[in-house]
Structure formats: structure tokens, C-alpha cells
Amino acid sequence: MTNLVVHVDEPAKVATAISNVQNFLAARPTSTVVVVVNGPAITTLVTGAWKPLQQTLPQVEIDACHNAMVSHQMTAAQLPASVTVWCESWTCKLWVTHIYGHNTSLSWLWLSLAN
């Protein structure tokens, strides 16, 4: 089993992220995948852009950065119920602690689609 974190911070890269996750899980179906959405890409969580992934691969965890939501005037109530919102003290360290909380004995690959 392989574990993958996909980081997306640009709306234009959402389709690429979804495709990467689908291809990754097709090749490694028992893997765990978490998608971290922040920056301007946060707005795509309310447009339906992630719906294909959420419908076909509901086991993929999608995490939204609260700070990005605030900066784009969004609230948790606007997001699909399956999206996890990180609190305003969200940091990479906190998030990695959350990921390792899934299983501390596993290694994680990090795929960032950020510039």
C-alpha cells in the first residue's frame, strides 16, 4: 500500500489533480489518498469541479484550508459534506500530524501541483 498527499493551490490544476488521483488509485487501489486544497483553488470546492472524484472515489479525503476559505469569503456550510475543513491554525506541521494520525507506521508521498 502506498499513501499519497496531493496538494492543489490553483484552480487550473484541479483537473490534473483529479486525473492523477484516479490514475494512481487505478494502479494502487489499496492506497490512501488525501487531497489538500488551498489558495485560489479553494473556490473550486463549491463549483462542482471535484464532484467526479467525490462520486467515483469517495475514499479519497479532501481537506480545505480554513485560511484560504476566509480569504475567499467562503464558509464551511458552502462545502460538500465530505470535505474536511482545517481550523484557522492550519499549518503544514499540523496537517502532517493529522496525516500520520491515519497510520504512523506508513510513509507518505507528497505530490504538489503548486508552483
Short mmCIF file of C-alpha atoms in Angstrom, two decimals, residues 57-99:
data_model
loop_
_atom_site.label_atom_id
_atom_site.label_comp_id
_atom_site.label_asym_id
_atom_site.label_seq_id
_atom_site.Cartn_x
_atom_site.Cartn_y
_atom_site.Cartn_z
CA LEU A 57 -13.61 7.59 -5.39
CA PRO A 58 -15.35 8.56 -2.15
CA GLN A 59 -12.50 7.06 -0.13
CA VAL A 60 -10.28 10.00 -1.16
CA GLU A 61 -10.13 12.55 1.65
CA ILE A 62 -10.38 16.18 0.54
CA ASP A 63 -9.10 18.77 3.00
CA ALA A 64 -9.81 22.51 2.74
CA CYS A 65 -7.64 25.19 4.32
CA HIS A 66 -9.71 27.47 6.55
CA ASN A 67 -7.39 30.43 5.98
CA ALA A 68 -7.88 30.13 2.22
CA MET A 69 -11.63 29.91 2.77
CA VAL A 70 -11.60 33.12 4.81
CA SER A 71 -9.52 34.94 2.22
CA HIS A 72 -12.03 33.91 -0.47
CA GLN A 73 -15.10 34.73 1.67
CA MET A 74 -16.20 31.10 1.95
CA THR A 75 -17.79 29.19 4.81
CA ALA A 76 -17.82 25.52 5.68
CA ALA A 77 -21.58 25.46 5.04
CA GLN A 78 -20.88 26.07 1.33
CA LEU A 79 -18.68 22.98 1.00
CA PRO A 80 -19.75 19.42 0.23
CA ALA A 81 -20.22 17.44 3.45
CA SER A 82 -17.36 15.13 2.50
CA VAL A 83 -14.76 17.94 2.67
CA THR A 84 -12.77 18.31 5.89
CA VAL A 85 -12.05 21.91 6.93
CA TRP A 86 -8.84 22.63 8.76
CA CYS A 87 -9.07 25.20 11.54
CA GLU A 88 -7.59 28.67 11.28
CA SER A 89 -4.37 27.48 12.92
CA TRP A 90 -3.79 25.14 9.97
CA THR A 91 -0.12 24.67 9.21
CA CYS A 92 1.82 22.10 7.29
CA LYS A 93 3.09 20.65 10.56
CA LEU A 94 -0.42 20.30 11.96
CA TRP A 95 -1.65 18.79 8.73
CA VAL A 96 1.21 16.28 8.56
CA THR A 97 0.42 15.32 12.16
CA HIS A 98 -3.15 14.64 11.03
CA ILE A 99 -1.95 12.52 8.12
#
